Amino acid sequence: MDVKESLSGLVGDWTGTNRLRMMPGDAYGESAASATVSFGAKGSLATIAYTWAYQGGPHEGLLVIGNGGKPDELVAVWADSWHQGPQWMECRGAIGADGVLNVRGSYAEDAGWRIRVDPNDPAHLRLAMDNIMPGADYQVVEAIYSRPE
């Protein structure tokens, strides 16, 4: 399976809720969120542009995902105005047997982010982000979107 096959059912606009926590023991804070899934470069790249808020301030991010050189391999770049900005992060990963797109990038020698896009439910777009640090691997962001009414 490739990126276009995986995400073609999710193309379009989405609205939902973004949940964020800083540390594993923290409660999640919620904000309204939106996302748009589209394809570019004649369908060879998928983009997920999303918005969310933290402490009343608006934020946005962009995930660009393409096929790697091997079957099910992924390459991606990610930028987020709060989590990763202003630099982008280069990521690599794969499409799992469960269909979930899973990419990982580093912001330090031993620390990074794992981003998961779950395309399995055509009624919902699910995006999750995990912080990966020595001795700690935990979900920081869970965003669940549905089609606007």
PDB file of N, CA and C in Angstrom, residues 44-145:
ATOM      1  N   SER A  44       1.647  12.238  -5.698  1.00  0.00           N
ATOM      2  CA  SER A  44       2.737  11.497  -5.061  1.00  0.00           C
ATOM      3  C   SER A  44       3.003  11.931  -3.623  1.00  0.00           C
ATOM      4  N   LEU A  45       2.458  13.073  -3.216  1.00  0.00           N
ATOM      5  CA  LEU A  45       2.622  13.562  -1.845  1.00  0.00           C
ATOM      6  C   LEU A  45       1.263  13.870  -1.244  1.00  0.00           C
ATOM      7  N   ALA A  46       1.100  13.505   0.009  1.00  0.00           N
ATOM      8  CA  ALA A  46      -0.096  13.880   0.760  1.00  0.00           C
ATOM      9  C   ALA A  46       0.279  14.997   1.718  1.00  0.00           C
ATOM     10  N   THR A  47      -0.628  15.939   1.905  1.00  0.00           N
ATOM     11  CA  THR A  47      -0.419  16.981   2.901  1.00  0.00           C
ATOM     12  C   THR A  47      -1.573  16.950   3.893  1.00  0.00           C
ATOM     13  N   ILE A  48      -1.215  17.119   5.148  1.00  0.00           N
ATOM     14  CA  ILE A  48      -2.203  17.296   6.205  1.00  0.00           C
ATOM     15  C   ILE A  48      -1.874  18.625   6.871  1.00  0.00           C
ATOM     16  N   ALA A  49      -2.692  19.627   6.598  1.00  0.00           N
ATOM     17  CA  ALA A  49      -2.552  20.942   7.215  1.00  0.00           C
ATOM     18  C   ALA A  49      -3.568  21.006   8.348  1.00  0.00           C
ATOM     19  N   TYR A  50      -3.131  21.408   9.537  1.00  0.00           N
ATOM     20  CA  TYR A  50      -4.034  21.381  10.687  1.00  0.00           C
ATOM     21  C   TYR A  50      -3.876  22.630  11.540  1.00  0.00           C
ATOM     22  N   THR A  51      -4.934  22.943  12.287  1.00  0.00           N
ATOM     23  CA  THR A  51      -4.924  24.057  13.230  1.00  0.00           C
ATOM     24  C   THR A  51      -5.388  23.555  14.590  1.00  0.00           C
ATOM     25  N   TRP A  52      -4.948  24.240  15.630  1.00  0.00           N
ATOM     26  CA  TRP A  52      -5.322  23.909  16.994  1.00  0.00           C
ATOM     27  C   TRP A  52      -4.982  25.125  17.857  1.00  0.00           C
ATOM     28  N   ALA A  53      -5.208  25.052  19.144  1.00  0.00           N
ATOM     29  CA  ALA A  53      -4.904  26.179  20.030  1.00  0.00           C
ATOM     30  C   ALA A  53      -4.307  25.667  21.338  1.00  0.00           C
ATOM     31  N   TYR A  54      -3.512  26.533  21.964  1.00  0.00           N
ATOM     32  CA  TYR A  54      -2.950  26.232  23.278  1.00  0.00           C
ATOM     33  C   TYR A  54      -2.975  27.512  24.096  1.00  0.00           C
ATOM     34  N   GLN A  55      -3.578  27.436  25.275  1.00  0.00           N
ATOM     35  CA  GLN A  55      -3.701  28.572  26.181  1.00  0.00           C
ATOM     36  C   GLN A  55      -4.226  29.813  25.451  1.00  0.00           C
ATOM     37  N   GLY A  56      -5.221  29.590  24.611  1.00  0.00           N
ATOM     38  CA  GLY A  56      -5.880  30.680  23.911  1.00  0.00           C
ATOM     39  C   GLY A  56      -5.186  31.169  22.653  1.00  0.00           C
ATOM     40  N   GLY A  57      -3.989  30.664  22.368  1.00  0.00           N
ATOM     41  CA  GLY A  57      -3.266  31.104  21.178  1.00  0.00           C
ATOM     42  C   GLY A  57      -3.412  30.116  20.035  1.00  0.00           C
ATOM     43  N   PRO A  58      -3.669  30.612  18.819  1.00  0.00           N
ATOM     44  CA  PRO A  58      -3.831  29.711  17.684  1.00  0.00           C
ATOM     45  C   PRO A  58      -2.487  29.163  17.202  1.00  0.00           C
ATOM     46  N   HIS A  59      -2.511  27.923  16.734  1.00  0.00           N
ATOM     47  CA  HIS A  59      -1.317  27.275  16.185  1.00  0.00           C
ATOM     48  C   HIS A  59      -1.700  26.493  14.945  1.00  0.00           C
ATOM     49  N   GLU A  60      -0.693  26.180  14.150  1.00  0.00           N
ATOM     50  CA  GLU A  60      -0.945  25.405  12.940  1.00  0.00           C
ATOM     51  C   GLU A  60       0.262  24.537  12.625  1.00  0.00           C
ATOM     52  N   GLY A  61       0.008  23.493  11.859  1.00  0.00           N
ATOM     53  CA  GLY A  61       1.072  22.591  11.469  1.00  0.00           C
ATOM     54  C   GLY A  61       0.830  22.031  10.090  1.00  0.00           C
ATOM     55  N   LEU A  62       1.877  21.433   9.541  1.00  0.00           N
ATOM     56  CA  LEU A  62       1.809  20.837   8.216  1.00  0.00           C
ATOM     57  C   LEU A  62       2.652  19.569   8.203  1.00  0.00           C
ATOM     58  N   LEU A  63       2.042  18.489   7.765  1.00  0.00           N
ATOM     59  CA  LEU A  63       2.729  17.213   7.587  1.00  0.00           C
ATOM     60  C   LEU A  63       2.644  16.859   6.109  1.00  0.00           C
ATOM     61  N   VAL A  64       3.795  16.680   5.473  1.00  0.00           N
ATOM     62  CA  VAL A  64       3.867  16.283   4.066  1.00  0.00           C
ATOM     63  C   VAL A  64       4.453  14.878   4.035  1.00  0.00           C
ATOM     64  N   ILE A  65       3.717  13.937   3.459  1.00  0.00           N
ATOM     65  CA  ILE A  65       4.111  12.526   3.483  1.00  0.00           C
ATOM     66  C   ILE A  65       4.211  12.000   2.059  1.00  0.00           C
ATOM     67  N   GLY A  66       5.300  11.281   1.786  1.00  0.00           N
ATOM     68  CA  GLY A  66       5.478  10.650   0.481  1.00  0.00           C
ATOM     69  C   GLY A  66       5.950   9.219   0.634  1.00  0.00           C
ATOM     70  N   ASN A  67       5.944   8.509  -0.460  1.00  0.00           N
ATOM     71  CA  ASN A  67       6.431   7.134  -0.462  1.00  0.00           C
ATOM     72  C   ASN A  67       7.954   7.125  -0.432  1.00  0.00           C
ATOM     73  N   GLY A  68       8.504   6.149   0.279  1.00  0.00           N
ATOM     74  CA  GLY A  68       9.943   5.958   0.298  1.00  0.00           C
ATOM     75  C   GLY A  68      10.373   5.077  -0.863  1.00  0.00           C
ATOM     76  N   GLY A  69      11.596   4.604  -0.805  1.00  0.00           N
ATOM     77  CA  GLY A  69      12.138   3.798  -1.887  1.00  0.00           C
ATOM     78  C   GLY A  69      11.742   2.340  -1.865  1.00  0.00           C
ATOM     79  N   LYS A  70      11.138   1.890  -0.775  1.00  0.00           N
ATOM     80  CA  LYS A  70      10.726   0.493  -0.639  1.00  0.00           C
ATOM     81  C   LYS A  70       9.221   0.433  -0.397  1.00  0.00           C
ATOM     82  N   PRO A  71       8.599  -0.717  -0.678  1.00  0.00           N
ATOM     83  CA  PRO A  71       7.159  -0.840  -0.407  1.00  0.00           C
ATOM     84  C   PRO A  71       6.839  -0.524   1.059  1.00  0.00           C
ATOM     85  N   ASP A  72       5.788   0.224   1.264  1.00  0.00           N
ATOM     86  CA  ASP A  72       5.289   0.620   2.585  1.00  0.00           C
ATOM     87  C   ASP A  72       6.207   1.587   3.330  1.00  0.00           C
ATOM     88  N   GLU A  73       7.349   1.967   2.756  1.00  0.00           N
ATOM     89  CA  GLU A  73       8.243   2.926   3.394  1.00  0.00           C
ATOM     90  C   GLU A  73       7.723   4.342   3.166  1.00  0.00           C
ATOM     91  N   LEU A  74       7.869   5.197   4.172  1.00  0.00           N
ATOM     92  CA  LEU A  74       7.405   6.585   4.102  1.00  0.00           C
ATOM     93  C   LEU A  74       8.545   7.558   4.375  1.00  0.00           C
ATOM     94  N   VAL A  75       8.471   8.708   3.741  1.00  0.00           N
ATOM     95  CA  VAL A  75       9.314   9.850   4.074  1.00  0.00           C
ATOM     96  C   VAL A  75       8.363  11.014   4.333  1.00  0.00           C
ATOM     97  N   ALA A  76       8.762  11.918   5.207  1.00  0.00           N
ATOM     98  CA  ALA A  76       7.870  13.028   5.549  1.00  0.00           C
ATOM     99  C   ALA A  76       8.681  14.214   6.046  1.00  0.00           C
ATOM    100  N   VAL A  77       8.072  15.371   5.965  1.00  0.00           N
ATOM    101  CA  VAL A  77       8.561  16.551   6.669  1.00  0.00           C
ATOM    102  C   VAL A  77       7.391  17.092   7.480  1.00  0.00           C
ATOM    103  N   TRP A  78       7.731  17.626   8.651  1.00  0.00           N
ATOM    104  CA  TRP A  78       6.709  18.119   9.569  1.00  0.00           C
ATOM    105  C   TRP A  78       7.163  19.447  10.150  1.00  0.00           C
ATOM    106  N   ALA A  79       6.241  20.373  10.214  1.00  0.00           N
ATOM    107  CA  ALA A  79       6.481  21.642  10.896  1.00  0.00           C
ATOM    108  C   ALA A  79       5.218  22.004  11.660  1.00  0.00           C
ATOM    109  N   ASP A  80       5.397  22.561  12.833  1.00  0.00           N
ATOM    110  CA  ASP A  80       4.279  22.979  13.672  1.00  0.00           C
ATOM    111  C   ASP A  80       4.699  24.268  14.365  1.00  0.00           C
ATOM    112  N   SER A  81       3.817  25.235  14.406  1.00  0.00           N
ATOM    113  CA  SER A  81       4.163  26.542  14.961  1.00  0.00           C
ATOM    114  C   SER A  81       4.500  26.493  16.447  1.00  0.00           C
ATOM    115  N   TRP A  82       4.100  25.452  17.137  1.00  0.00           N
ATOM    116  CA  TRP A  82       4.390  25.350  18.564  1.00  0.00           C
ATOM    117  C   TRP A  82       5.328  24.192  18.870  1.00  0.00           C
ATOM    118  N   HIS A  83       5.042  23.021  18.370  1.00  0.00           N
ATOM    119  CA  HIS A  83       5.835  21.831  18.697  1.00  0.00           C
ATOM    120  C   HIS A  83       7.225  21.864  18.070  1.00  0.00           C
ATOM    121  N   GLN A  84       7.336  22.302  16.829  1.00  0.00           N
ATOM    122  CA  GLN A  84       8.563  22.103  16.083  1.00  0.00           C
ATOM    123  C   GLN A  84       9.078  23.366  15.408  1.00  0.00           C
ATOM    124  N   GLY A  85       8.278  24.420  15.334  1.00  0.00           N
ATOM    125  CA  GLY A  85       8.654  25.593  14.555  1.00  0.00           C
ATOM    126  C   GLY A  85       9.834  26.338  15.129  1.00  0.00           C
ATOM    127  N   PRO A  86      10.530  27.100  14.304  1.00  0.00           N
ATOM    128  CA  PRO A  86      10.219  27.351  12.902  1.00  0.00           C
ATOM    129  C   PRO A  86      10.867  26.346  11.946  1.00  0.00           C
ATOM    130  N   GLN A  87      11.682  25.443  12.453  1.00  0.00           N
ATOM    131  CA  GLN A  87      12.311  24.470  11.568  1.00  0.00           C
ATOM    132  C   GLN A  87      11.356  23.332  11.251  1.00  0.00           C
ATOM    133  N   TRP A  88      11.606  22.648  10.140  1.00  0.00           N
ATOM    134  CA  TRP A  88      10.851  21.435   9.874  1.00  0.00           C
ATOM    135  C   TRP A  88      11.661  20.252  10.348  1.00  0.00           C
ATOM    136  N   MET A  89      11.008  19.157  10.551  1.00  0.00           N
ATOM    137  CA  MET A  89      11.656  17.919  10.965  1.00  0.00           C
ATOM    138  C   MET A  89      11.504  16.903   9.840  1.00  0.00           C
ATOM    139  N   GLU A  90      12.604  16.284   9.479  1.00  0.00           N
ATOM    140  CA  GLU A  90      12.562  15.206   8.496  1.00  0.00           C
ATOM    141  C   GLU A  90      12.239  13.911   9.225  1.00  0.00           C
ATOM    142  N   CYS A  91      11.327  13.141   8.655  1.00  0.00           N
ATOM    143  CA  CYS A  91      10.860  11.911   9.295  1.00  0.00           C
ATOM    144  C   CYS A  91      10.916  10.744   8.312  1.00  0.00           C
ATOM    145  N   ARG A  92      11.030   9.557   8.862  1.00  0.00           N
ATOM    146  CA  ARG A  92      10.976   8.320   8.078  1.00  0.00           C
ATOM    147  C   ARG A  92      10.105   7.338   8.834  1.00  0.00           C
ATOM    148  N   GLY A  93       9.519   6.429   8.089  1.00  0.00           N
ATOM    149  CA  GLY A  93       8.689   5.432   8.742  1.00  0.00           C
ATOM    150  C   GLY A  93       8.095   4.470   7.754  1.00  0.00           C
ATOM    151  N   ALA A  94       6.920   3.974   8.103  1.00  0.00           N
ATOM    152  CA  ALA A  94       6.294   2.938   7.285  1.00  0.00           C
ATOM    153  C   ALA A  94       4.789   2.936   7.506  1.00  0.00           C
ATOM    154  N   ILE A  95       4.120   2.259   6.595  1.00  0.00           N
ATOM    155  CA  ILE A  95       2.702   1.965   6.757  1.00  0.00           C
ATOM    156  C   ILE A  95       2.632   0.595   7.408  1.00  0.00           C
ATOM    157  N   GLY A  96       2.035   0.526   8.583  1.00  0.00           N
ATOM    158  CA  GLY A  96       1.975  -0.727   9.319  1.00  0.00           C
ATOM    159  C   GLY A  96       0.982  -1.709   8.724  1.00  0.00           C
ATOM    160  N   ALA A  97       1.064  -2.934   9.182  1.00  0.00           N
ATOM    161  CA  ALA A  97       0.119  -3.967   8.753  1.00  0.00           C
ATOM    162  C   ALA A  97      -1.315  -3.565   9.080  1.00  0.00           C
ATOM    163  N   ASP A  98      -1.480  -2.708  10.105  1.00  0.00           N
ATOM    164  CA  ASP A  98      -2.807  -2.217  10.489  1.00  0.00           C
ATOM    165  C   ASP A  98      -3.264  -1.031   9.641  1.00  0.00           C
ATOM    166  N   GLY A  99      -2.434  -0.587   8.691  1.00  0.00           N
ATOM    167  CA  GLY A  99      -2.779   0.527   7.818  1.00  0.00           C
ATOM    168  C   GLY A  99      -2.402   1.891   8.355  1.00  0.00           C
ATOM    169  N   VAL A 100      -1.920   1.969   9.595  1.00  0.00           N
ATOM    170  CA  VAL A 100      -1.564   3.246  10.207  1.00  0.00           C
ATOM    171  C   VAL A 100      -0.223   3.729   9.641  1.00  0.00           C
ATOM    172  N   LEU A 101      -0.190   5.001   9.237  1.00  0.00           N
ATOM    173  CA  LEU A 101       1.047   5.616   8.778  1.00  0.00           C
ATOM    174  C   LEU A 101       1.803   6.086  10.010  1.00  0.00           C
ATOM    175  N   ASN A 102       3.063   5.706  10.125  1.00  0.00           N
ATOM    176  CA  ASN A 102       3.845   5.934  11.322  1.00  0.00           C
ATOM    177  C   ASN A 102       5.210   6.466  10.900  1.00  0.00           C
ATOM    178  N   VAL A 103       5.519   7.730  11.239  1.00  0.00           N
ATOM    179  CA  VAL A 103       6.819   8.301  10.906  1.00  0.00           C
ATOM    180  C   VAL A 103       7.482   8.833  12.171  1.00  0.00           C
ATOM    181  N   ARG A 104       8.804   8.912  12.107  1.00  0.00           N
ATOM    182  CA  ARG A 104       9.561   9.343  13.274  1.00  0.00           C
ATOM    183  C   ARG A 104      10.702  10.255  12.834  1.00  0.00           C
ATOM    184  N   GLY A 105      10.917  11.309  13.612  1.00  0.00           N
ATOM    185  CA  GLY A 105      12.023  12.223  13.365  1.00  0.00           C
ATOM    186  C   GLY A 105      12.663  12.625  14.677  1.00  0.00           C
ATOM    187  N   SER A 106      13.867  13.192  14.605  1.00  0.00           N
ATOM    188  CA  SER A 106      14.614  13.546  15.812  1.00  0.00           C
ATOM    189  C   SER A 106      14.824  15.047  15.909  1.00  0.00           C
ATOM    190  N   TYR A 107      14.720  15.563  17.127  1.00  0.00           N
ATOM    191  CA  TYR A 107      15.068  16.959  17.373  1.00  0.00           C
ATOM    192  C   TYR A 107      16.326  17.067  18.216  1.00  0.00           C
ATOM    193  N   ALA A 108      16.840  15.928  18.679  1.00  0.00           N
ATOM    194  CA  ALA A 108      18.106  15.840  19.395  1.00  0.00           C
ATOM    195  C   ALA A 108      18.653  14.436  19.160  1.00  0.00           C
ATOM    196  N   GLU A 109      19.879  14.211  19.564  1.00  0.00           N
ATOM    197  CA  GLU A 109      20.507  12.908  19.306  1.00  0.00           C
ATOM    198  C   GLU A 109      19.689  11.748  19.857  1.00  0.00           C
ATOM    199  N   ASP A 110      19.099  11.936  21.022  1.00  0.00           N
ATOM    200  CA  ASP A 110      18.363  10.835  21.648  1.00  0.00           C
ATOM    201  C   ASP A 110      16.893  11.178  21.926  1.00  0.00           C
ATOM    202  N   ALA A 111      16.354  12.153  21.197  1.00  0.00           N
ATOM    203  CA  ALA A 111      14.965  12.552  21.428  1.00  0.00           C
ATOM    204  C   ALA A 111      14.290  12.897  20.103  1.00  0.00           C
ATOM    205  N   GLY A 112      12.996  12.633  20.046  1.00  0.00           N
ATOM    206  CA  GLY A 112      12.288  12.931  18.807  1.00  0.00           C
ATOM    207  C   GLY A 112      10.786  12.800  18.949  1.00  0.00           C
ATOM    208  N   TRP A 113      10.138  12.817  17.805  1.00  0.00           N
ATOM    209  CA  TRP A 113       8.690  12.702  17.710  1.00  0.00           C
ATOM    210  C   TRP A 113       8.322  11.504  16.846  1.00  0.00           C
ATOM    211  N   ARG A 114       7.245  10.846  17.218  1.00  0.00           N
ATOM    212  CA  ARG A 114       6.610   9.831  16.372  1.00  0.00           C
ATOM    213  C   ARG A 114       5.220  10.361  16.047  1.00  0.00           C
ATOM    214  N   ILE A 115       4.870  10.372  14.778  1.00  0.00           N
ATOM    215  CA  ILE A 115       3.569  10.866  14.327  1.00  0.00           C
ATOM    216  C   ILE A 115       2.838   9.717  13.664  1.00  0.00           C
ATOM    217  N   ARG A 116       1.587   9.524  14.072  1.00  0.00           N
ATOM    218  CA  ARG A 116       0.767   8.443  13.523  1.00  0.00           C
ATOM    219  C   ARG A 116      -0.498   9.019  12.905  1.00  0.00           C
ATOM    220  N   VAL A 117      -0.800   8.570  11.696  1.00  0.00           N
ATOM    221  CA  VAL A 117      -2.029   8.956  11.001  1.00  0.00           C
ATOM    222  C   VAL A 117      -2.818   7.676  10.773  1.00  0.00           C
ATOM    223  N   ASP A 118      -4.014   7.621  11.343  1.00  0.00           N
ATOM    224  CA  ASP A 118      -4.843   6.418  11.233  1.00  0.00           C
ATOM    225  C   ASP A 118      -5.961   6.662  10.220  1.00  0.00           C
ATOM    226  N   PRO A 119      -5.882   6.009   9.052  1.00  0.00           N
ATOM    227  CA  PRO A 119      -6.885   6.205   8.010  1.00  0.00           C
ATOM    228  C   PRO A 119      -7.980   5.139   7.993  1.00  0.00           C
ATOM    229  N   ASN A 120      -8.044   4.313   9.015  1.00  0.00           N
ATOM    230  CA  ASN A 120      -8.902   3.126   8.964  1.00  0.00           C
ATOM    231  C   ASN A 120     -10.396   3.396   9.071  1.00  0.00           C
ATOM    232  N   ASP A 121     -10.785   4.523   9.651  1.00  0.00           N
ATOM    233  CA  ASP A 121     -12.204   4.855   9.793  1.00  0.00           C
ATOM    234  C   ASP A 121     -12.516   6.018   8.859  1.00  0.00           C
ATOM    235  N   PRO A 122     -13.226   5.791   7.758  1.00  0.00           N
ATOM    236  CA  PRO A 122     -13.471   6.877   6.810  1.00  0.00           C
ATOM    237  C   PRO A 122     -14.290   8.034   7.384  1.00  0.00           C
ATOM    238  N   ALA A 123     -14.928   7.837   8.527  1.00  0.00           N
ATOM    239  CA  ALA A 123     -15.704   8.909   9.157  1.00  0.00           C
ATOM    240  C   ALA A 123     -14.856   9.769  10.084  1.00  0.00           C
ATOM    241  N   HIS A 124     -13.628   9.324  10.381  1.00  0.00           N
ATOM    242  CA  HIS A 124     -12.773  10.061  11.309  1.00  0.00           C
ATOM    243  C   HIS A 124     -11.324  10.050  10.834  1.00  0.00           C
ATOM    244  N   LEU A 125     -10.682  11.187  10.978  1.00  0.00           N
ATOM    245  CA  LEU A 125      -9.244  11.307  10.786  1.00  0.00           C
ATOM    246  C   LEU A 125      -8.633  11.338  12.176  1.00  0.00           C
ATOM    247  N   ARG A 126      -7.676  10.473  12.413  1.00  0.00           N
ATOM    248  CA  ARG A 126      -7.011  10.417  13.720  1.00  0.00           C
ATOM    249  C   ARG A 126      -5.526  10.699  13.535  1.00  0.00           C
ATOM    250  N   LEU A 127      -5.027  11.644  14.319  1.00  0.00           N
ATOM    251  CA  LEU A 127      -3.635  12.054  14.272  1.00  0.00           C
ATOM    252  C   LEU A 127      -3.103  12.022  15.701  1.00  0.00           C
ATOM    253  N   ALA A 128      -1.986  11.335  15.903  1.00  0.00           N
ATOM    254  CA  ALA A 128      -1.391  11.257  17.238  1.00  0.00           C
ATOM    255  C   ALA A 128       0.097  11.566  17.143  1.00  0.00           C
ATOM    256  N   MET A 129       0.626  12.196  18.189  1.00  0.00           N
ATOM    257  CA  MET A 129       2.039  12.548  18.236  1.00  0.00           C
ATOM    258  C   MET A 129       2.598  12.127  19.581  1.00  0.00           C
ATOM    259  N   ASP A 130       3.695  11.390  19.518  1.00  0.00           N
ATOM    260  CA  ASP A 130       4.345  10.886  20.724  1.00  0.00           C
ATOM    261  C   ASP A 130       5.717  11.518  20.864  1.00  0.00           C
ATOM    262  N   ASN A 131       6.065  11.924  22.079  1.00  0.00           N
ATOM    263  CA  ASN A 131       7.402  12.399  22.378  1.00  0.00           C
ATOM    264  C   ASN A 131       8.236  11.190  22.772  1.00  0.00           C
ATOM    265  N   ILE A 132       9.412  11.083  22.191  1.00  0.00           N
ATOM    266  CA  ILE A 132      10.293   9.950  22.462  1.00  0.00           C
ATOM    267  C   ILE A 132      11.579  10.507  23.054  1.00  0.00           C
ATOM    268  N   MET A 133      11.811  10.179  24.331  1.00  0.00           N
ATOM    269  CA  MET A 133      13.001  10.629  25.035  1.00  0.00           C
ATOM    270  C   MET A 133      13.569   9.440  25.792  1.00  0.00           C
ATOM    271  N   PRO A 134      14.821   9.510  26.228  1.00  0.00           N
ATOM    272  CA  PRO A 134      15.366   8.395  27.000  1.00  0.00           C
ATOM    273  C   PRO A 134      14.491   8.109  28.223  1.00  0.00           C
ATOM    274  N   GLY A 135      14.020   6.901  28.322  1.00  0.00           N
ATOM    275  CA  GLY A 135      13.206   6.495  29.455  1.00  0.00           C
ATOM    276  C   GLY A 135      11.766   6.958  29.411  1.00  0.00           C
ATOM    277  N   ALA A 136      11.373   7.657  28.357  1.00  0.00           N
ATOM    278  CA  ALA A 136       9.995   8.148  28.271  1.00  0.00           C
ATOM    279  C   ALA A 136       9.540   8.125  26.816  1.00  0.00           C
ATOM    280  N   ASP A 137       8.467   7.440  26.581  1.00  0.00           N
ATOM    281  CA  ASP A 137       7.861   7.352  25.251  1.00  0.00           C
ATOM    282  C   ASP A 137       6.366   7.479  25.497  1.00  0.00           C
ATOM    283  N   TYR A 138       5.816   8.665  25.243  1.00  0.00           N
ATOM    284  CA  TYR A 138       4.423   8.876  25.624  1.00  0.00           C
ATOM    285  C   TYR A 138       3.709   9.775  24.617  1.00  0.00           C
ATOM    286  N   GLN A 139       2.399   9.590  24.549  1.00  0.00           N
ATOM    287  CA  GLN A 139       1.572  10.393  23.653  1.00  0.00           C
ATOM    288  C   GLN A 139       1.419  11.802  24.214  1.00  0.00           C
ATOM    289  N   VAL A 140       1.659  12.790  23.363  1.00  0.00           N
ATOM    290  CA  VAL A 140       1.504  14.192  23.727  1.00  0.00           C
ATOM    291  C   VAL A 140       0.228  14.764  23.108  1.00  0.00           C
ATOM    292  N   VAL A 141      -0.040  14.382  21.861  1.00  0.00           N
ATOM    293  CA  VAL A 141      -1.177  14.922  21.114  1.00  0.00           C
ATOM    294  C   VAL A 141      -2.055  13.791  20.606  1.00  0.00           C
ATOM    295  N   GLU A 142      -3.351  13.979  20.761  1.00  0.00           N
ATOM    296  CA  GLU A 142      -4.335  13.121  20.113  1.00  0.00           C
ATOM    297  C   GLU A 142      -5.369  14.052  19.495  1.00  0.00           C
ATOM    298  N   ALA A 143      -5.478  14.017  18.174  1.00  0.00           N
ATOM    299  CA  ALA A 143      -6.471  14.834  17.478  1.00  0.00           C
ATOM    300  C   ALA A 143      -7.421  13.899  16.745  1.00  0.00           C
ATOM    301  N   ILE A 144      -8.701  14.111  16.958  1.00  0.00           N
ATOM    302  CA  ILE A 144      -9.727  13.311  16.288  1.00  0.00           C
ATOM    303  C   ILE A 144     -10.655  14.274  15.560  1.00  0.00           C
ATOM    304  N   TYR A 145     -10.771  14.058  14.267  1.00  0.00           N
ATOM    305  CA  TYR A 145     -11.557  14.936  13.405  1.00  0.00           C
ATOM    306  C   TYR A 145     -12.685  14.148  12.747  1.00  0.00           C
TER     307      TYR A 145
END
